[in-house]
XYZ file of C-alpha atoms in Angstrom:
243
model
C -1.425 18.042 -15.545
C 1.521 20.487 -15.946
C 3.071 22.196 -12.326
C 2.853 19.170 -10.584
C 5.524 16.002 -10.532
C 4.252 12.516 -9.746
C 8.090 11.495 -10.205
C 8.988 12.845 -6.242
C 6.135 11.471 -4.405
C 6.634 8.222 -6.431
C 10.384 8.833 -4.929
C 9.545 10.017 -2.093
C 7.308 6.318 -1.572
C 10.218 4.205 -3.321
C 12.761 5.830 -0.082
C 10.191 5.007 2.576
C 9.279 1.134 1.583
C 13.373 -0.054 1.790
C 13.169 -0.660 5.058
C 9.390 -2.191 4.859
C 10.576 -4.992 1.963
C 8.951 -8.065 3.654
C 4.942 -5.855 3.656
C 6.531 -4.936 -0.257
C 6.636 -8.634 -1.003
C 3.389 -8.855 0.477
C 1.690 -6.285 -1.809
C 3.954 -7.038 -4.532
C 2.338 -11.408 -4.078
C -1.234 -9.408 -3.817
C -0.831 -7.602 -6.983
C 0.118 -11.246 -9.088
C -2.494 -12.138 -7.841
C -5.230 -10.119 -8.676
C -3.281 -9.637 -12.905
C -2.795 -13.461 -13.038
C -6.347 -14.474 -11.503
C -8.175 -11.843 -13.613
C -6.351 -12.133 -17.653
C -4.453 -15.619 -17.122
C -1.132 -17.038 -16.422
C 0.786 -15.878 -20.450
C 2.582 -13.161 -19.968
C 2.318 -12.481 -24.159
C -1.297 -11.530 -23.428
C -1.867 -10.553 -19.610
C 0.196 -6.737 -19.938
C -1.174 -5.959 -16.360
C 0.754 -9.089 -15.235
C 3.926 -8.688 -16.724
C 3.888 -4.895 -15.402
C 3.065 -6.443 -11.833
C 6.092 -8.905 -12.060
C 8.661 -6.568 -13.437
C 7.736 -3.910 -10.846
C 8.448 -7.295 -8.268
C 11.260 -7.760 -9.822
C 12.188 -4.080 -9.186
C 11.854 -4.839 -6.105
C 14.018 -7.682 -5.386
C 11.582 -10.320 -4.414
C 12.892 -13.382 -5.493
C 11.120 -15.347 -8.473
C 9.823 -18.575 -6.592
C 7.427 -15.940 -4.701
C 6.739 -14.958 -8.046
C 5.827 -18.097 -9.715
C 4.531 -19.763 -6.383
C 1.760 -16.688 -6.421
C 0.541 -16.777 -9.998
C 0.047 -21.068 -9.268
C -2.413 -19.568 -6.224
C -4.235 -17.449 -8.306
C -4.650 -19.880 -11.797
C -5.240 -22.856 -9.631
C -2.660 -25.010 -8.932
C -1.793 -24.256 -5.991
C -4.189 -23.492 -2.433
C -3.798 -20.047 -0.683
C -6.543 -17.169 -0.274
C -8.993 -15.359 -2.509
C -8.166 -11.819 -2.957
C -10.552 -8.896 -3.474
C -10.320 -5.447 -4.561
C -11.480 -2.952 -2.838
C -11.525 1.595 -3.615
C -12.266 3.214 -0.607
C -13.290 7.265 -0.903
C -12.860 10.100 0.929
C -11.567 13.500 2.478
C -8.390 13.747 5.177
C -8.457 16.115 7.144
C -8.657 20.120 5.619
C -11.210 18.268 3.522
C -7.695 16.788 1.467
C -9.795 13.878 -0.919
C -8.474 10.676 -0.632
C -8.525 7.319 -2.860
C -7.823 4.277 -1.120
C -7.137 0.768 -3.095
C -6.565 -2.466 -1.260
C -7.126 -5.613 -1.684
C -8.112 -8.182 0.347
C -8.942 -11.669 1.387
C -11.143 -10.039 4.103
C -13.442 -7.615 3.428
C -14.489 -6.349 6.506
C -11.824 -6.636 8.373
C -10.060 -4.010 5.563
C -12.426 -1.679 5.943
C -12.595 -1.417 9.301
C -8.924 -0.285 9.853
C -9.353 1.845 6.644
C -12.236 3.660 8.226
C -10.588 3.871 11.577
C -8.286 5.243 10.393
C -9.574 8.290 8.923
C -11.626 8.363 12.067
C -8.446 8.750 14.264
C -6.544 11.491 12.234
C -9.495 13.600 11.759
C -11.293 11.877 8.159
C -14.185 10.960 7.443
C -14.735 8.037 4.097
C -17.367 9.392 1.875
C -19.578 7.387 -0.624
C -18.440 5.593 -4.020
C -17.276 8.544 -6.849
C -17.329 11.849 -3.371
C -14.282 12.611 -4.727
C -13.180 9.552 -8.009
C -14.163 12.902 -10.445
C -11.223 15.189 -9.125
C -8.553 12.618 -10.687
C -8.772 11.465 -14.353
C -7.588 8.027 -14.919
C -3.861 7.753 -16.600
C -1.443 5.537 -18.348
C 1.764 7.076 -16.617
C 5.951 6.460 -17.491
C 8.951 7.171 -16.219
C 12.201 8.033 -18.381
C 14.873 9.073 -15.847
C 17.275 11.420 -17.742
C 19.260 13.056 -14.436
C 22.283 12.821 -16.859
C 21.083 14.231 -19.388
C 22.018 12.460 -22.386
C 18.185 12.212 -23.748
C 17.418 14.770 -26.239
C 14.279 16.105 -25.381
C 12.793 16.757 -29.434
C 13.644 12.865 -30.545
C 11.631 11.404 -26.409
C 8.966 13.354 -26.843
C 8.705 12.583 -31.170
C 9.061 8.986 -29.951
C 6.242 9.250 -27.420
C 3.869 10.920 -29.438
C 3.906 8.738 -32.255
C 3.741 5.569 -30.045
C 0.312 7.206 -28.747
C 1.286 8.986 -25.909
C -1.025 12.403 -25.372
C 0.726 14.124 -22.866
C 5.028 14.455 -21.505
C 7.430 16.886 -18.935
C 10.517 17.490 -17.457
C 10.038 17.041 -13.870
C 13.781 16.808 -11.984
C 16.137 15.122 -13.767
C 12.460 12.978 -14.938
C 10.185 12.461 -18.806
C 6.417 12.377 -17.097
C 5.065 10.781 -19.973
C 0.749 10.545 -19.789
C -1.570 8.388 -21.828
C -4.767 6.731 -22.724
C -6.168 3.245 -20.105
C -6.136 1.146 -23.542
C -2.825 2.538 -25.083
C -0.534 2.901 -21.744
C 1.435 -0.851 -22.679
C 1.240 -0.373 -26.091
C 3.609 3.007 -25.314
C 5.783 0.778 -23.205
C 6.261 -1.432 -25.287
C 7.653 0.734 -27.995
C 9.463 3.430 -26.027
C 11.380 -0.210 -24.942
C 12.513 -1.268 -27.855
C 13.558 2.245 -28.555
C 16.071 2.312 -26.336
C 15.096 4.427 -22.989
C 14.233 3.476 -20.035
C 11.709 2.435 -17.846
C 11.931 3.594 -14.358
C 8.569 3.561 -13.959
C 4.929 2.793 -15.226
C 1.941 2.377 -14.120
C -2.039 2.679 -14.945
C -3.411 5.387 -12.142
C -4.656 8.864 -10.937
C -3.634 11.636 -12.062
C -5.158 13.977 -10.030
C -7.790 17.556 -12.193
C -6.725 20.062 -9.014
C -5.239 20.223 -5.541
C -5.693 21.577 -1.792
C -3.822 23.586 0.116
C -4.655 23.084 3.966
C -3.131 24.577 7.445
C -0.116 22.921 8.605
C -1.133 21.762 10.882
C -4.311 20.214 8.765
C -0.763 19.102 6.339
C 0.745 17.113 9.592
C -2.364 14.927 10.395
C -2.477 14.132 6.240
C 0.920 12.844 6.776
C -0.384 10.925 9.595
C -3.235 9.486 8.166
C -0.975 8.778 5.366
C 1.499 7.206 7.314
C -1.261 4.669 8.631
C -3.094 3.495 5.751
C 0.433 2.807 4.056
C 1.698 0.504 7.185
C -2.259 -1.494 6.312
C -1.092 -4.407 4.944
C -3.885 -4.986 2.620
C -3.679 -1.623 1.272
C -2.027 -1.048 -2.406
C -2.670 2.628 -3.030
C -2.941 6.519 -1.849
C -4.244 8.448 -3.862
C -4.456 12.460 -2.481
C -4.824 15.823 -3.870
C -2.733 17.058 -1.164
C -0.991 20.725 -2.088
C 2.910 19.314 -1.617
C 5.294 21.902 -0.289
C 9.006 21.708 -0.744
């Protein structure tokens, strides 16, 4: 996993999202809805819901919005039924792309995602066509911009909590876990006094794809088009990032 920082991509994505609060709230609402629908409203037993709420609050989503979506999911309010869908395909230059969506209209979302790929020099593939290039991992970020965290101490704490790898990148520690150990590692590090900057179970790349400048620009347009789709939750790709 060494040599590439996911944290840099996260920072860039967060900065870009600051101007899209309405869409961000909608995506948080869908994440909260799905987590509550699958695991119930009890935060002591539903780790996914607790994580979704923490992320929503970090983006200043009002508590009323959070509670309303939990009630929708548990049947206390009428609302749309959302379904999770994953699309796999290739972007310009053969860049592998995985798109996670949450939608109340599968036909609409599939059509829009397919159109975005086709318009920007890519194409959708079959399930499994690119997912083998990614590993599903727990991912935790602890900021160390002030340099006060002792690396050896944090490494020991993380490994004892169940982490499998830790790296220092761009003023932050990136900690990787197996998905089943993710929440326990988050909990133990938080209890030890570390501030968790970001945490999620996500896809980590195995290899990166370097493409021409022209294809890289087309790929960026594809990403931006998909990000503008309110049904799209996450986009993973193996484009080699350049400074």
